[in-house]
Amino acid sequence: MTENKTAAKFTLLRHGAVAGRPALYGHSNVTLSEQGLADMQASVDYINKCEPIDRIVSSPLLRCAMFAEDYAETTGKEIILDSRLSEMDFGRWDGIPFDRLRAHWSKLEAFWENPYRNTPPQGETLKQFGKRVKSLWGELAEHNQGQHYLLVCHAGVIKMMLAIMLDIDWRNALWFSQLKIDYASFTRVELAAYQKAMPVIKTIGCKP
């Protein structure tokens, strides 16, 4: 990483509540509910007040991108849509309401208990998911200019990115099941301005 006088800051914002029935929403393009939109706006207003946002990087999925693009246009901030910030692809289960997946419930439970060994039908493996999230974090860490980045993304992405930053074994299912990242919550990370600096997790899953 190029040395800078100012530490880089990364705020990972999960999208708000969605306008859809309970389901595994991975790559499915479900939209935000009105409350979800309001909660995201409240969080971003608070984040920007505490530490002005310089740049925005967002998942291209609608529940993230529509809000991020509107906010960028309103504030004149630079925005990048990067598919590596998309949620994990849950394959044939993706976006299907849970009450329609009763015939698959045993396989769903196996996936939740050990997502590393049990991949959704035609879905993305946890290893593939981790590889793309790690690729994005590596680029952000290497090329930052001491700015404050707002990353608008998903709970799974935030959990995976934290595991990568902390060098935690993300194959352990407890990391995903016991780490709670609420809708419209934000997680703050700082990266000091010297070679081989390690990211410091300041807060996890906060709300205004």
Short mmCIF file of C-alpha atoms in Angstrom, two decimals:
data_model
loop_
_atom_site.label_atom_id
_atom_site.label_comp_id
_atom_site.label_asym_id
_atom_site.label_seq_id
_atom_site.Cartn_x
_atom_site.Cartn_y
_atom_site.Cartn_z
CA MET A 1 0.00 0.00 0.00
CA THR A 2 1.27 3.49 -0.81
CA GLU A 3 2.00 5.40 2.39
CA ASN A 4 -0.40 8.21 3.22
CA LYS A 5 -0.53 10.64 6.11
CA THR A 6 -4.16 9.83 6.73
CA ALA A 7 -5.48 6.39 7.65
CA ALA A 8 -8.06 4.91 5.30
CA LYS A 9 -11.54 4.32 6.67
CA PHE A 10 -14.02 1.76 5.40
CA THR A 11 -17.65 1.73 6.49
CA LEU A 12 -19.50 -1.45 5.50
CA LEU A 13 -23.23 -0.72 5.33
CA ARG A 14 -25.72 -3.54 5.02
CA HIS A 15 -28.79 -2.79 2.91
CA GLY A 16 -32.11 -2.16 4.67
CA ALA A 17 -35.07 -4.50 5.01
CA VAL A 18 -36.41 -5.79 1.71
CA ALA A 19 -39.91 -5.83 0.22
CA GLY A 20 -40.16 -9.59 -0.03
CA ARG A 21 -41.24 -12.68 1.85
CA PRO A 22 -38.62 -14.44 4.03
CA ALA A 23 -36.15 -16.18 1.73
CA LEU A 24 -32.49 -16.62 0.93
CA TYR A 25 -31.91 -13.49 -1.12
CA GLY A 26 -28.54 -13.85 -2.75
CA HIS A 27 -28.38 -12.70 -6.36
CA SER A 28 -32.15 -12.20 -6.59
CA ASN A 29 -33.05 -8.58 -7.30
CA VAL A 30 -35.50 -7.85 -4.51
CA THR A 31 -36.08 -4.16 -3.71
CA LEU A 32 -36.02 -2.30 -0.42
CA SER A 33 -39.12 -1.77 1.67
CA GLU A 34 -40.02 1.83 2.58
CA GLN A 35 -38.73 1.23 6.09
CA GLY A 36 -35.55 -0.31 4.74
CA LEU A 37 -34.91 2.76 2.61
CA ALA A 38 -35.55 5.12 5.53
CA ASP A 39 -33.22 3.13 7.79
CA MET A 40 -30.41 3.23 5.23
CA GLN A 41 -30.81 6.96 4.83
CA ALA A 42 -30.65 7.46 8.60
CA SER A 43 -27.51 5.35 8.86
CA VAL A 44 -25.73 7.11 5.99
CA ASP A 45 -26.63 10.55 7.34
CA TYR A 46 -25.12 9.55 10.68
CA ILE A 47 -22.02 8.01 9.08
CA ASN A 48 -21.36 11.07 6.93
CA LYS A 49 -21.84 13.39 9.89
CA CYS A 50 -19.26 11.50 11.94
CA GLU A 51 -16.76 11.11 9.11
CA PRO A 52 -17.51 12.63 5.68
CA ILE A 53 -17.76 9.99 2.95
CA ASP A 54 -15.35 10.38 0.05
CA ARG A 55 -16.19 7.45 -2.23
CA ILE A 56 -18.90 4.81 -2.55
CA VAL A 57 -18.51 1.22 -3.69
CA SER A 58 -21.73 -0.76 -3.96
CA SER A 59 -23.06 -4.16 -4.80
CA PRO A 60 -24.89 -3.93 -8.16
CA LEU A 61 -27.95 -5.70 -6.73
CA LEU A 62 -31.01 -3.43 -6.53
CA ARG A 63 -31.37 -3.44 -2.74
CA CYS A 64 -27.94 -1.82 -2.53
CA ALA A 65 -27.35 -0.08 -5.86
CA MET A 66 -30.56 1.95 -6.11
CA PHE A 67 -29.93 3.61 -2.77
CA ALA A 68 -26.19 4.01 -3.36
CA GLU A 69 -26.64 5.56 -6.80
CA ASP A 70 -29.31 7.98 -5.58
CA TYR A 71 -27.13 9.01 -2.65
CA ALA A 72 -24.09 9.47 -4.89
CA GLU A 73 -26.07 11.61 -7.33
CA THR A 74 -27.52 13.74 -4.53
CA THR A 75 -24.16 14.34 -2.86
CA GLY A 76 -21.89 14.37 -5.89
CA LYS A 77 -19.80 11.46 -4.60
CA GLU A 78 -17.91 9.07 -6.85
CA ILE A 79 -19.51 5.63 -7.03
CA ILE A 80 -18.39 2.26 -8.34
CA LEU A 81 -20.64 -0.79 -8.72
CA ASP A 82 -18.62 -3.96 -8.18
CA SER A 83 -20.12 -7.43 -8.52
CA ARG A 84 -17.63 -8.79 -5.99
CA LEU A 85 -19.74 -7.07 -3.32
CA SER A 86 -22.82 -9.09 -4.32
CA GLU A 87 -24.28 -11.52 -1.82
CA MET A 88 -23.51 -15.23 -2.15
CA ASP A 89 -25.42 -16.91 -4.99
CA PHE A 90 -27.80 -19.48 -3.46
CA GLY A 91 -28.55 -21.13 -6.78
CA ARG A 92 -31.96 -22.82 -7.14
CA TRP A 93 -32.93 -21.71 -3.62
CA ASP A 94 -32.19 -18.07 -4.32
CA GLY A 95 -35.18 -15.80 -3.74
CA ILE A 96 -37.65 -18.68 -3.20
CA PRO A 97 -39.81 -18.06 -0.09
CA PHE A 98 -39.00 -20.52 2.68
CA ASP A 99 -42.57 -21.82 2.80
CA ARG A 100 -42.08 -23.07 -0.77
CA LEU A 101 -38.86 -24.90 0.10
CA ARG A 102 -40.31 -27.36 2.62
CA ALA A 103 -39.33 -30.32 0.48
CA HIS A 104 -35.72 -29.11 0.63
CA TRP A 105 -35.66 -28.32 4.33
CA SER A 106 -33.19 -31.04 5.35
CA LYS A 107 -30.73 -29.82 2.71
CA LEU A 108 -31.26 -26.21 3.80
CA GLU A 109 -30.48 -27.16 7.38
CA ALA A 110 -27.35 -28.98 6.25
CA PHE A 111 -26.24 -25.85 4.39
CA TRP A 112 -26.79 -23.63 7.45
CA GLU A 113 -24.94 -26.08 9.69
CA ASN A 114 -21.94 -26.37 7.36
CA PRO A 115 -22.00 -24.02 4.34
CA TYR A 116 -18.43 -24.95 3.43
CA ARG A 117 -19.33 -28.60 2.80
CA ASN A 118 -22.92 -28.13 1.60
CA THR A 119 -23.45 -25.89 -1.42
CA PRO A 120 -26.96 -24.91 -2.59
CA PRO A 121 -27.98 -26.63 -5.84
CA GLN A 122 -26.35 -24.78 -8.75
CA GLY A 123 -25.14 -22.18 -6.26
CA GLU A 124 -21.84 -20.57 -5.44
CA THR A 125 -19.46 -22.41 -3.13
CA LEU A 126 -18.32 -20.69 0.04
CA LYS A 127 -14.77 -20.91 -1.29
CA GLN A 128 -15.72 -19.07 -4.49
CA PHE A 129 -17.57 -16.46 -2.45
CA GLY A 130 -14.58 -15.90 -0.19
CA LYS A 131 -12.20 -15.64 -3.13
CA ARG A 132 -14.08 -12.79 -4.79
CA VAL A 133 -14.61 -10.86 -1.54
CA LYS A 134 -10.91 -11.22 -0.71
CA SER A 135 -10.02 -9.96 -4.19
CA LEU A 136 -12.01 -6.76 -3.68
CA TRP A 137 -10.67 -6.10 -0.19
CA GLY A 138 -7.12 -6.58 -1.45
CA GLU A 139 -7.61 -3.94 -4.14
CA LEU A 140 -9.24 -1.45 -1.77
CA ALA A 141 -6.50 -1.86 0.81
CA GLU A 142 -3.72 -1.52 -1.75
CA HIS A 143 -5.02 1.40 -3.78
CA ASN A 144 -6.74 3.60 -1.19
CA GLN A 145 -5.65 7.22 -0.82
CA GLY A 146 -6.45 7.67 2.86
CA GLN A 147 -10.11 8.29 2.07
CA HIS A 148 -13.38 7.22 3.70
CA TYR A 149 -15.04 4.51 1.64
CA LEU A 150 -18.68 3.57 2.05
CA LEU A 151 -19.22 -0.05 0.99
CA VAL A 152 -22.93 -0.75 0.45
CA CYS A 153 -23.38 -4.49 0.52
CA HIS A 154 -24.84 -7.56 2.24
CA ALA A 155 -24.60 -9.41 5.55
CA GLY A 156 -22.73 -12.36 4.06
CA VAL A 157 -20.21 -10.07 2.39
CA ILE A 158 -19.58 -8.16 5.62
CA LYS A 159 -19.06 -11.38 7.60
CA MET A 160 -16.72 -12.78 4.98
CA MET A 161 -14.74 -9.55 4.72
CA LEU A 162 -14.31 -9.37 8.50
CA ALA A 163 -13.10 -12.98 8.56
CA ILE A 164 -10.56 -12.15 5.85
CA MET A 165 -9.36 -9.02 7.66
CA LEU A 166 -8.97 -10.89 10.96
CA ASP A 167 -7.56 -14.06 9.36
CA ILE A 168 -10.38 -16.12 10.87
CA ASP A 169 -11.27 -19.53 9.47
CA TRP A 170 -14.45 -18.68 7.54
CA ARG A 171 -15.09 -22.40 6.99
CA ASN A 172 -16.42 -22.45 10.56
CA ALA A 173 -20.20 -22.17 10.22
CA LEU A 174 -20.48 -20.47 13.63
CA TRP A 175 -18.89 -17.35 12.16
CA PHE A 176 -21.90 -16.93 9.88
CA SER A 177 -24.63 -18.16 12.25
CA GLN A 178 -23.55 -16.37 15.44
CA LEU A 179 -22.29 -13.05 14.07
CA LYS A 180 -25.35 -10.79 13.72
CA ILE A 181 -25.34 -8.06 11.07
CA ASP A 182 -28.72 -6.28 11.13
CA TYR A 183 -30.40 -4.49 8.26
CA ALA A 184 -29.02 -0.97 7.69
CA SER A 185 -26.29 -1.49 10.30
CA PHE A 186 -22.75 -0.34 9.71
CA THR A 187 -19.33 -1.75 10.52
CA ARG A 188 -16.26 0.51 10.66
CA VAL A 189 -12.71 -0.44 9.77
CA GLU A 190 -9.52 1.63 9.72
CA LEU A 191 -6.27 0.91 7.91
CA ALA A 192 -3.18 2.84 9.01
CA ALA A 193 -0.96 4.54 6.46
CA TYR A 194 2.13 2.37 6.49
CA GLN A 195 3.33 -0.72 4.66
CA LYS A 196 1.88 -4.02 5.92
CA ALA A 197 -0.58 -2.25 8.22
CA MET A 198 -3.32 -4.52 9.54
CA PRO A 199 -6.97 -3.43 9.44
CA VAL A 200 -8.46 -2.46 12.79
CA ILE A 201 -12.15 -3.24 13.41
CA LYS A 202 -13.60 -0.24 15.23
CA THR A 203 -17.28 -1.22 15.40
CA ILE A 204 -19.50 -4.07 14.16
CA GLY A 205 -23.21 -3.91 13.33
CA CYS A 206 -23.94 -0.43 14.72
CA LYS A 207 -26.96 1.78 14.11
CA PRO A 208 -27.51 5.52 14.67
#
